[in-house]
Amino acid sequence: MRNRLHQLSVLACLSCGIAAAGEGAFFITYTHQMEEPGNLEFANSSVTGAPSGGSGFIGSAAEFEYGVKGWWTTEAYLDGAFSSGQSTVFTGFRLENRFRVLPREHWINPVLYVEFEDINGADKSLLEVVGHDGVDDLKQPVADARKEKEREIEAKLILSSYAKGWTIAENLIAEKNLAHEPYEFGYSLGVSRPLALAASPRPCNFCPENLQAGLEMYGGLGTHADFGLHDTSHYLAPVLSWTLMNGTQLRIEPSFGLTDTSARFLLRFGISYEVAQFGRAARKMFTGGIR
Amino acid sequence: MKRALIIVALAAATVAAGRHGTPLQQAPKETAAIANPLEGSENARLAGRKLFERECAYCHGPNGEGKPGGAPPLKRPDVCSAPPGALFWVLRNGSLRGGMPSFAHLPEPERWQIVTYIRSLLPEDKHGK
């Protein structure tokens, strides 16, 4: 059994095909693009910042995304955070599922998203901004913040469209801490486009079709008791993604805070790599090729 | 009441049966009739091959010959001679219940490049056979 597990771990690196990573250009905003059935994507999204009056930090999320069906994608995250002069800590995990509602393409395409997260207050991966999340959360000393448990259910309505090479996406977020805290709301919007709409005839890393530029805007919308923009954080973030010939995708996104409660500046960066038909290869290995 | 339920069930079954068939057969006529703006372009065929290798080859085989237990072959007359608009429609919508993802995230010119390549998998004199 241990041998099989070892084989499984190297399977992803050695024996499967590669595919272009399917993350899209955005860090925060989801589109209706689902993971291909059987494909497994590894990704890391990190964010760094230095809030005034607090320690510099790096928050990081390791992502494992798997296409269960054409209409169902599941994903697990492991989060960690490093704070300058303090410590590096594992901050928790998240499990999410996305369900595409309509089987065909329409001018706008809805996807339902459900996530359970079990993280602590030291988490700084900032995968979404909801409620009154703000820069003060990032200044808390790690030792204190770790004591705060955040077991939350999060739901998103993802709406997105592709039009003339543009990707346009809108996400509405509702989050509920299971410890009797109020519902919190947030949003994210994204628009992106490849630098060229047609592929060049030859394989290349630096072809303009491999580069995508875009813009994200995201922030909190208060809670059900005080819904609105008062005392909420909002960010505007230009994003650039680059897909290499071997399928690896690199992304970078400077985020600029728009309100007093926002961090003034955050820098996000990420890498993702997709293994084609990992599920089939793993099944074959465990069943000895018998279907 | 029972008769009404039977009629409704039969009608639903007829509608459902009418929606089956291969993904190519499900393409609406007006979409299937759209011409490929890149038809005959060698550059489009080469770019299409590059995209095919990245997006399609793992399931359909590097030359579209299919894979045992995987996706069906594309190197066959009914696919290579299918109306370009129908192939384009299948790329856009996929067949989510059948396991084929949508490639709507690719810009339209890239999808037409893939269509150009798929139609070149068999020489034209073998399209009708």
GROMACS .gro file of C-alpha atoms in nm:
model
  420
    1MET     CA    1   0.000   0.000   0.000
    2ARG     CA    2   0.281   0.236   0.089
    3ASN     CA    3   0.443   0.150  -0.242
    4ARG     CA    4   0.120   0.236  -0.423
    5LEU     CA    5   0.098   0.570  -0.247
    6HIS     CA    6   0.455   0.644  -0.339
    7GLN     CA    7   0.377   0.559  -0.701
    8LEU     CA    8   0.073   0.785  -0.688
    9SER     CA    9   0.282   1.074  -0.565
   10VAL     CA   10   0.528   1.047  -0.850
   11LEU     CA   11   0.253   0.972  -1.102
   12ALA     CA   12   0.160   1.336  -1.116
   13CYS     CA   13   0.515   1.436  -1.201
   14LEU     CA   14   0.615   1.165  -1.442
   15SER     CA   15   0.354   0.962  -1.619
   16CYS     CA   16   0.066   1.192  -1.697
   17GLY     CA   17   0.030   1.439  -1.977
   18ILE     CA   18   0.030   1.807  -1.919
   19ALA     CA   19  -0.241   2.051  -2.004
   20ALA     CA   20  -0.263   2.424  -2.003
   21ALA     CA   21  -0.343   2.529  -1.648
   22GLY     CA   22  -0.706   2.625  -1.630
   23GLU     CA   23  -0.699   2.889  -1.361
   24GLY     CA   24  -0.781   3.183  -1.583
   25ALA     CA   25  -0.606   3.509  -1.515
   26PHE     CA   26  -0.771   3.604  -1.186
   27PHE     CA   27  -0.668   3.546  -0.824
   28ILE     CA   28  -0.997   3.627  -0.651
   29THR     CA   29  -1.270   3.617  -0.912
   30TYR     CA   30  -1.398   3.284  -1.039
   31THR     CA   31  -1.526   3.231  -1.391
   32HIS     CA   32  -1.748   2.949  -1.513
   33GLN     CA   33  -1.447   2.763  -1.651
   34MET     CA   34  -1.445   2.425  -1.480
   35GLU     CA   35  -1.155   2.186  -1.438
   36GLU     CA   36  -1.153   1.922  -1.712
   37PRO     CA   37  -1.288   1.588  -1.587
   38GLY     CA   38  -1.004   1.374  -1.452
   39ASN     CA   39  -0.748   1.657  -1.456
   40LEU     CA   40  -0.566   1.761  -1.140
   41GLU     CA   41  -0.426   2.108  -1.102
   42PHE     CA   42  -0.165   2.206  -0.847
   43ALA     CA   43  -0.142   2.574  -0.771
   44ASN     CA   44   0.003   2.810  -0.521
   45SER     CA   45  -0.133   3.156  -0.461
   46SER     CA   46   0.054   3.387  -0.230
   47VAL     CA   47   0.005   3.741  -0.115
   48THR     CA   48   0.251   3.969   0.055
   49GLY     CA   49   0.209   4.304   0.223
   50ALA     CA   50   0.350   4.531   0.489
   51PRO     CA   51   0.070   4.713   0.670
   52SER     CA   52   0.187   5.025   0.851
   53GLY     CA   53   0.206   4.953   1.222
   54GLY     CA   54   0.219   4.577   1.163
   55SER     CA   55   0.462   4.310   1.048
   56GLY     CA   56   0.534   4.230   0.687
   57PHE     CA   57   0.369   3.902   0.593
   58ILE     CA   58   0.330   3.637   0.326
   59GLY     CA   59   0.009   3.439   0.316
   60SER     CA   60   0.002   3.133   0.099
   61ALA     CA   61  -0.252   2.877  -0.019
   62ALA     CA   62  -0.159   2.547  -0.182
   63GLU     CA   63  -0.446   2.437  -0.406
   64PHE     CA   64  -0.539   2.096  -0.543
   65GLU     CA   65  -0.819   2.122  -0.796
   66TYR     CA   66  -0.981   1.816  -0.953
   67GLY     CA   67  -1.242   1.787  -1.227
   68VAL     CA   68  -1.493   1.529  -1.104
   69LYS     CA   69  -1.740   1.584  -1.390
   70GLY     CA   70  -1.767   1.839  -1.665
   71TRP     CA   71  -2.012   2.028  -1.443
   72TRP     CA   72  -1.848   1.963  -1.104
   73THR     CA   73  -1.505   2.077  -0.983
   74THR     CA   74  -1.375   2.012  -0.635
   75GLU     CA   75  -1.079   2.175  -0.465
   76ALA     CA   76  -0.880   2.150  -0.142
   77TYR     CA   77  -0.656   2.422  -0.001
   78LEU     CA   78  -0.388   2.415   0.266
   79ASP     CA   79  -0.310   2.760   0.403
   80GLY     CA   80  -0.004   2.894   0.575
   81ALA     CA   81   0.133   3.232   0.677
   82PHE     CA   82   0.469   3.386   0.754
   83SER     CA   83   0.499   3.707   0.955
   84SER     CA   84   0.824   3.895   0.976
   85GLY     CA   85   0.985   3.870   1.321
   86GLN     CA   86   0.716   3.629   1.443
   87SER     CA   87   0.663   3.281   1.303
   88THR     CA   88   0.555   3.065   1.011
   89VAL     CA   89   0.234   2.879   1.083
   90PHE     CA   90  -0.010   2.639   0.920
   91THR     CA   91  -0.337   2.825   0.936
   92GLY     CA   92  -0.594   2.570   0.821
   93PHE     CA   93  -0.770   2.413   0.525
   94ARG     CA   94  -1.057   2.477   0.290
   95LEU     CA   95  -1.273   2.243   0.085
   96GLU     CA   96  -1.475   2.381  -0.200
   97ASN     CA   97  -1.707   2.254  -0.470
   98ARG     CA   98  -1.830   2.435  -0.779
   99PHE     CA   99  -2.133   2.328  -0.978
  100ARG     CA  100  -2.207   2.457  -1.322
  101VAL     CA  101  -2.582   2.508  -1.352
  102LEU     CA  102  -2.639   2.522  -1.729
  103PRO     CA  103  -2.487   2.256  -1.953
  104ARG     CA  104  -2.435   2.487  -2.250
  105GLU     CA  105  -2.277   2.826  -2.306
  106HIS     CA  106  -2.501   3.128  -2.273
  107TRP     CA  107  -2.434   3.501  -2.273
  108ILE     CA  108  -2.407   3.472  -1.894
  109ASN     CA  109  -2.323   3.147  -1.718
  110PRO     CA  110  -2.401   3.078  -1.352
  111VAL     CA  111  -2.196   2.852  -1.126
  112LEU     CA  112  -2.280   2.772  -0.763
  113TYR     CA  113  -1.993   2.756  -0.519
  114VAL     CA  114  -1.992   2.608  -0.169
  115GLU     CA  115  -1.692   2.606   0.063
  116PHE     CA  116  -1.616   2.490   0.413
  117GLU     CA  117  -1.312   2.643   0.576
  118ASP     CA  118  -1.145   2.564   0.905
  119ILE     CA  119  -0.878   2.826   0.951
  120ASN     CA  120  -0.753   3.046   1.232
  121GLY     CA  121  -0.721   3.421   1.264
  122ALA     CA  122  -0.356   3.417   1.157
  123ASP     CA  123  -0.458   3.314   0.805
  124LYS     CA  124  -0.346   3.575   0.554
  125SER     CA  125  -0.415   3.406   0.223
  126LEU     CA  126  -0.690   3.668   0.160
  127LEU     CA  127  -0.871   3.456  -0.095
  128GLU     CA  128  -1.173   3.678  -0.051
  129VAL     CA  129  -1.266   3.997   0.130
  130VAL     CA  130  -1.603   3.998   0.309
  131GLY     CA  131  -1.790   4.193   0.574
  132HIS     CA  132  -1.564   4.444   0.746
  133ASP     CA  133  -1.235   4.263   0.677
  134GLY     CA  134  -0.962   4.524   0.685
  135VAL     CA  135  -0.602   4.614   0.741
  136ASP     CA  136  -0.641   4.583   1.121
  137ASP     CA  137  -0.688   4.206   1.077
  138LEU     CA  138  -0.344   4.191   0.917
  139LYS     CA  139  -0.174   4.374   1.206
  140GLN     CA  140  -0.275   4.130   1.480
  141PRO     CA  141   0.021   3.942   1.635
  142VAL     CA  142   0.029   3.582   1.514
  143ALA     CA  143   0.027   3.437   1.867
  144ASP     CA  144  -0.303   3.612   1.943
  145ALA     CA  145  -0.459   3.565   1.602
  146ARG     CA  146  -0.399   3.188   1.605
  147LYS     CA  147  -0.636   3.150   1.899
  148GLU     CA  148  -0.927   3.273   1.693
  149LYS     CA  149  -1.101   2.980   1.521
  150GLU     CA  150  -1.283   3.048   1.197
  151ARG     CA  151  -1.504   2.759   1.092
  152GLU     CA  152  -1.705   2.905   0.811
  153ILE     CA  153  -1.939   2.814   0.532
  154GLU     CA  154  -1.907   3.028   0.226
  155ALA     CA  155  -2.134   3.041  -0.077
  156LYS     CA  156  -2.076   3.225  -0.401
  157LEU     CA  157  -2.285   3.295  -0.703
  158ILE     CA  158  -2.043   3.304  -0.993
  159LEU     CA  159  -2.159   3.468  -1.313
  160SER     CA  160  -1.936   3.496  -1.615
  161SER     CA  161  -1.927   3.547  -1.988
  162TYR     CA  162  -1.686   3.527  -2.279
  163ALA     CA  163  -1.733   3.791  -2.545
  164LYS     CA  164  -1.500   3.873  -2.835
  165GLY     CA  165  -1.197   3.745  -2.647
  166TRP     CA  166  -1.290   3.920  -2.322
  167THR     CA  167  -1.362   3.731  -2.002
  168ILE     CA  168  -1.607   3.914  -1.777
  169ALA     CA  169  -1.691   3.770  -1.436
  170GLU     CA  170  -1.891   3.875  -1.131
  171ASN     CA  171  -1.897   3.692  -0.796
  172LEU     CA  172  -2.132   3.756  -0.507
  173ILE     CA  173  -2.012   3.613  -0.176
  174ALA     CA  174  -2.196   3.521   0.143
  175GLU     CA  175  -2.002   3.383   0.439
  176LYS     CA  176  -2.119   3.256   0.777
  177ASN     CA  177  -1.897   3.179   1.071
  178LEU     CA  178  -2.056   2.879   1.241
  179ALA     CA  179  -1.990   3.033   1.585
  180HIS     CA  180  -2.298   3.251   1.590
  181GLU     CA  181  -2.148   3.540   1.399
  182PRO     CA  182  -2.344   3.737   1.142
  183TYR     CA  183  -2.361   3.666   0.772
  184GLU     CA  184  -2.093   3.861   0.588
  185PHE     CA  185  -2.106   3.965   0.227
  186GLY     CA  186  -1.855   4.052  -0.041
  187TYR     CA  187  -1.807   4.078  -0.412
  188SER     CA  188  -1.543   4.049  -0.679
  189LEU     CA  189  -1.544   4.157  -1.041
  190GLY     CA  190  -1.294   4.072  -1.311
  191VAL     CA  191  -1.227   4.143  -1.674
  192SER     CA  192  -0.939   4.004  -1.879
  193ARG     CA  193  -0.825   3.944  -2.234
  194PRO     CA  194  -0.532   3.766  -2.401
  195LEU     CA  195  -0.291   3.999  -2.578
  196ALA     CA  196  -0.364   3.815  -2.906
  197LEU     CA  197  -0.682   3.629  -2.994
  198ALA     CA  198  -0.533   3.393  -3.251
  199ALA     CA  199  -0.251   3.149  -3.182
  200SER     CA  200   0.074   3.175  -3.373
  201PRO     CA  201   0.161   2.875  -3.590
  202ARG     CA  202   0.479   2.784  -3.403
  203PRO     CA  203   0.528   2.675  -3.042
  204CYS     CA  204   0.663   2.963  -2.836
  205ASN     CA  205   0.681   3.088  -2.480
  206PHE     CA  206   0.669   3.457  -2.559
  207CYS     CA  207   0.379   3.461  -2.807
  208PRO     CA  208   0.126   3.730  -2.716
  209GLU     CA  209  -0.155   3.472  -2.697
  210ASN     CA  210   0.022   3.324  -2.392
  211LEU     CA  211  -0.015   3.649  -2.202
  212GLN     CA  212  -0.339   3.770  -2.048
  213ALA     CA  213  -0.395   4.109  -1.893
  214GLY     CA  214  -0.689   4.197  -1.676
  215LEU     CA  215  -0.829   4.395  -1.390
  216GLU     CA  216  -0.998   4.278  -1.071
  217MET     CA  217  -1.196   4.471  -0.816
  218TYR     CA  218  -1.302   4.310  -0.490
  219GLY     CA  219  -1.420   4.405  -0.146
  220GLY     CA  220  -1.659   4.363   0.143
  221LEU     CA  221  -2.025   4.458   0.163
  222GLY     CA  222  -2.078   4.451   0.538
  223THR     CA  223  -2.299   4.210   0.725
  224HIS     CA  224  -2.671   4.137   0.720
  225ALA     CA  225  -2.711   4.383   1.009
  226ASP     CA  226  -2.527   4.668   0.836
  227PHE     CA  227  -2.514   4.585   0.468
  228GLY     CA  228  -2.333   4.842   0.256
  229LEU     CA  229  -1.998   5.004   0.189
  230HIS     CA  230  -1.946   5.175   0.526
  231ASP     CA  231  -1.621   5.070   0.696
  232THR     CA  232  -1.536   4.811   0.429
  233SER     CA  233  -1.221   4.736   0.228
  234HIS     CA  234  -1.200   4.750  -0.149
  235TYR     CA  235  -0.914   4.679  -0.385
  236LEU     CA  236  -0.837   4.749  -0.748
  237ALA     CA  237  -0.589   4.507  -0.896
  238PRO     CA  238  -0.439   4.481  -1.244
  239VAL     CA  239  -0.336   4.123  -1.320
  240LEU     CA  240  -0.100   3.964  -1.569
  241SER     CA  241  -0.078   3.593  -1.642
  242TRP     CA  242   0.168   3.404  -1.858
  243THR     CA  243   0.121   3.045  -1.972
  244LEU     CA  244   0.440   2.866  -2.072
  245MET     CA  245   0.459   2.602  -2.344
  246ASN     CA  246   0.480   2.323  -2.084
  247GLY     CA  247   0.145   2.434  -1.940
  248THR     CA  248   0.280   2.611  -1.632
  249GLN     CA  249   0.096   2.933  -1.560
  250LEU     CA  250   0.251   3.226  -1.375
  251ARG     CA  251   0.046   3.517  -1.243
  252ILE     CA  252   0.116   3.844  -1.070
  253GLU     CA  253  -0.124   4.104  -0.934
  254PRO     CA  254  -0.049   4.425  -0.747
  255SER     CA  255  -0.356   4.527  -0.544
  256PHE     CA  256  -0.423   4.885  -0.443
  257GLY     CA  257  -0.646   4.959  -0.144
  258LEU     CA  258  -0.921   5.209  -0.218
  259THR     CA  259  -1.047   5.291   0.132
  260ASP     CA  260  -0.896   5.375   0.471
  261THR     CA  261  -0.981   5.029   0.603
  262SER     CA  262  -0.798   4.858   0.312
  263ALA     CA  263  -0.431   4.767   0.316
  264ARG     CA  264  -0.257   5.028   0.105
  265PHE     CA  265  -0.077   4.774  -0.115
  266LEU     CA  266  -0.073   4.397  -0.155
  267LEU     CA  267   0.120   4.192  -0.407
  268ARG     CA  268  -0.019   3.859  -0.518
  269PHE     CA  269   0.174   3.601  -0.716
  270GLY     CA  270   0.092   3.247  -0.816
  271ILE     CA  271   0.196   2.943  -1.012
  272SER     CA  272  -0.016   2.656  -1.137
  273TYR     CA  273   0.043   2.333  -1.322
  274GLU     CA  274  -0.216   2.092  -1.454
  275VAL     CA  275  -0.181   1.716  -1.490
  276ALA     CA  276  -0.408   1.577  -1.759
  277GLN     CA  277  -0.620   1.270  -1.680
  278PHE     CA  278  -0.464   1.213  -1.340
  279GLY     CA  279  -0.783   1.041  -1.225
  280ARG     CA  280  -0.775   0.782  -1.501
  281ALA     CA  281  -0.406   0.704  -1.442
  282ALA     CA  282  -0.459   0.672  -1.066
  283ARG     CA  283  -0.763   0.446  -1.115
  284LYS     CA  284  -0.568   0.228  -1.354
  285MET     CA  285  -0.283   0.194  -1.107
  286PHE     CA  286  -0.507   0.094  -0.816
  287THR     CA  287  -0.718  -0.149  -1.019
  288GLY     CA  288  -0.430  -0.294  -1.217
  289GLY     CA  289  -0.580  -0.163  -1.541
  290ILE     CA  290  -0.912  -0.344  -1.488
  291ARG     CA  291  -1.214  -0.122  -1.554
  292MET     CA  292  -5.560   1.139  -1.486
  293LYS     CA  293  -5.344   0.831  -1.546
  294ARG     CA  294  -5.379   0.873  -1.923
  295ALA     CA  295  -5.272   1.238  -1.898
  296LEU     CA  296  -4.964   1.137  -1.699
  297ILE     CA  297  -4.873   0.873  -1.958
  298ILE     CA  298  -4.910   1.127  -2.240
  299VAL     CA  299  -4.691   1.379  -2.054
  300ALA     CA  300  -4.428   1.110  -1.983
  301LEU     CA  301  -4.426   1.001  -2.349
  302ALA     CA  302  -4.395   1.361  -2.466
  303ALA     CA  303  -4.104   1.420  -2.227
  304ALA     CA  304  -3.935   1.100  -2.343
  305THR     CA  305  -3.978   1.205  -2.709
  306VAL     CA  306  -3.828   1.548  -2.640
  307ALA     CA  307  -3.540   1.390  -2.446
  308ALA     CA  308  -3.475   1.137  -2.723
  309GLY     CA  309  -3.471   1.416  -2.980
  310ARG     CA  310  -3.195   1.588  -2.786
  311HIS     CA  311  -2.969   1.283  -2.790
  312GLY     CA  312  -2.730   1.191  -3.066
  313THR     CA  313  -2.368   1.288  -3.104
  314PRO     CA  314  -2.267   1.638  -2.996
  315LEU     CA  315  -2.217   1.726  -3.364
  316GLN     CA  316  -2.578   1.630  -3.435
  317GLN     CA  317  -2.697   1.859  -3.158
  318ALA     CA  318  -2.553   2.173  -3.317
  319PRO     CA  319  -2.832   2.410  -3.422
  320LYS     CA  320  -2.867   2.438  -3.801
  321GLU     CA  321  -2.799   2.810  -3.812
  322THR     CA  322  -2.474   2.766  -3.614
  323ALA     CA  323  -2.366   2.466  -3.820
  324ALA     CA  324  -2.408   2.677  -4.134
  325ILE     CA  325  -2.149   2.936  -4.023
  326ALA     CA  326  -1.842   2.927  -4.248
  327ASN     CA  327  -1.490   2.897  -4.108
  328PRO     CA  328  -1.326   3.237  -4.165
  329LEU     CA  329  -0.984   3.066  -4.159
  330GLU     CA  330  -1.071   2.782  -4.401
  331GLY     CA  331  -0.775   2.689  -4.621
  332SER     CA  332  -0.517   2.888  -4.425
  333GLU     CA  333  -0.198   2.687  -4.368
  334ASN     CA  334  -0.102   2.911  -4.076
  335ALA     CA  335  -0.440   2.845  -3.915
  336ARG     CA  336  -0.393   2.469  -3.960
  337LEU     CA  337  -0.047   2.482  -3.798
  338ALA     CA  338  -0.173   2.698  -3.511
  339GLY     CA  339  -0.470   2.462  -3.479
  340ARG     CA  340  -0.235   2.166  -3.451
  341LYS     CA  341  -0.044   2.341  -3.174
  342LEU     CA  342  -0.366   2.414  -2.986
  343PHE     CA  343  -0.496   2.061  -3.050
  344GLU     CA  344  -0.182   1.913  -2.896
  345ARG     CA  345  -0.229   2.131  -2.588
  346GLU     CA  346  -0.605   2.109  -2.542
  347CYS     CA  347  -0.732   1.791  -2.711
  348ALA     CA  348  -0.454   1.539  -2.774
  349TYR     CA  349  -0.440   1.383  -2.430
  350CYS     CA  350  -0.797   1.251  -2.463
  351HIS     CA  351  -0.838   1.221  -2.841
  352GLY     CA  352  -0.483   1.104  -2.919
  353PRO     CA  353  -0.198   1.310  -3.068
  354ASN     CA  354  -0.332   1.265  -3.423
  355GLY     CA  355  -0.700   1.244  -3.333
  356GLU     CA  356  -0.700   0.863  -3.354
  357GLY     CA  357  -0.876   0.831  -3.015
  358LYS     CA  358  -0.773   0.641  -2.705
  359PRO     CA  359  -0.901   0.310  -2.573
  360GLY     CA  360  -1.132   0.386  -2.283
  361GLY     CA  361  -1.091   0.757  -2.352
  362ALA     CA  362  -1.246   1.004  -2.590
  363PRO     CA  363  -1.361   0.889  -2.936
  364PRO     CA  364  -1.141   0.928  -3.245
  365LEU     CA  365  -1.176   1.247  -3.448
  366LYS     CA  366  -0.986   1.117  -3.748
  367ARG     CA  367  -1.294   0.979  -3.919
  368PRO     CA  368  -1.506   1.094  -4.212
  369ASP     CA  369  -1.815   1.205  -4.018
  370VAL     CA  370  -1.606   1.437  -3.799
  371CYS     CA  371  -1.357   1.566  -4.060
  372SER     CA  372  -1.635   1.641  -4.309
  373ALA     CA  373  -1.874   1.786  -4.051
  374PRO     CA  374  -1.979   2.146  -4.114
  375PRO     CA  375  -1.714   2.376  -3.961
  376GLY     CA  376  -1.987   2.560  -3.771
  377ALA     CA  377  -2.096   2.234  -3.604
  378LEU     CA  378  -1.739   2.158  -3.492
  379PHE     CA  379  -1.709   2.514  -3.365
  380TRP     CA  380  -2.036   2.472  -3.172
  381VAL     CA  381  -1.910   2.152  -3.006
  382LEU     CA  382  -1.586   2.322  -2.904
  383ARG     CA  383  -1.781   2.610  -2.753
  384ASN     CA  384  -2.034   2.401  -2.562
  385GLY     CA  385  -1.854   2.073  -2.503
  386SER     CA  386  -2.063   1.781  -2.386
  387LEU     CA  387  -2.054   1.826  -2.012
  388ARG     CA  388  -2.267   1.520  -1.937
  389GLY     CA  389  -2.059   1.315  -2.182
  390GLY     CA  390  -1.728   1.419  -2.026
  391MET     CA  391  -1.609   1.671  -2.284
  392PRO     CA  392  -1.538   2.013  -2.135
  393SER     CA  393  -1.634   2.341  -2.295
  394PHE     CA  394  -1.354   2.531  -2.468
  395ALA     CA  395  -1.543   2.858  -2.469
  396HIS     CA  396  -1.256   3.014  -2.274
  397LEU     CA  397  -1.046   2.999  -2.591
  398PRO     CA  398  -1.098   3.306  -2.808
  399GLU     CA  399  -1.305   3.248  -3.125
  400PRO     CA  400  -1.007   3.266  -3.365
  401GLU     CA  401  -0.830   2.990  -3.169
  402ARG     CA  402  -1.139   2.771  -3.185
  403TRP     CA  403  -1.158   2.823  -3.563
  404GLN     CA  404  -0.790   2.728  -3.584
  405ILE     CA  405  -0.865   2.400  -3.407
  406VAL     CA  406  -1.159   2.340  -3.644
  407THR     CA  407  -0.925   2.399  -3.940
  408TYR     CA  408  -0.683   2.140  -3.803
  409ILE     CA  409  -0.950   1.880  -3.721
  410ARG     CA  410  -1.089   1.902  -4.075
  411SER     CA  411  -0.737   1.840  -4.209
  412LEU     CA  412  -0.690   1.517  -4.012
  413LEU     CA  413  -0.819   1.321  -4.313
  414PRO     CA  414  -0.740   1.424  -4.671
  415GLU     CA  415  -1.044   1.579  -4.842
  416ASP     CA  416  -1.093   1.286  -5.081
  417LYS     CA  417  -1.162   1.065  -4.776
  418HIS     CA  418  -1.411   1.297  -4.614
  419GLY     CA  419  -1.712   1.146  -4.782
  420LYS     CA  420  -1.614   0.777  -4.751
   0.00000   0.00000   0.00000
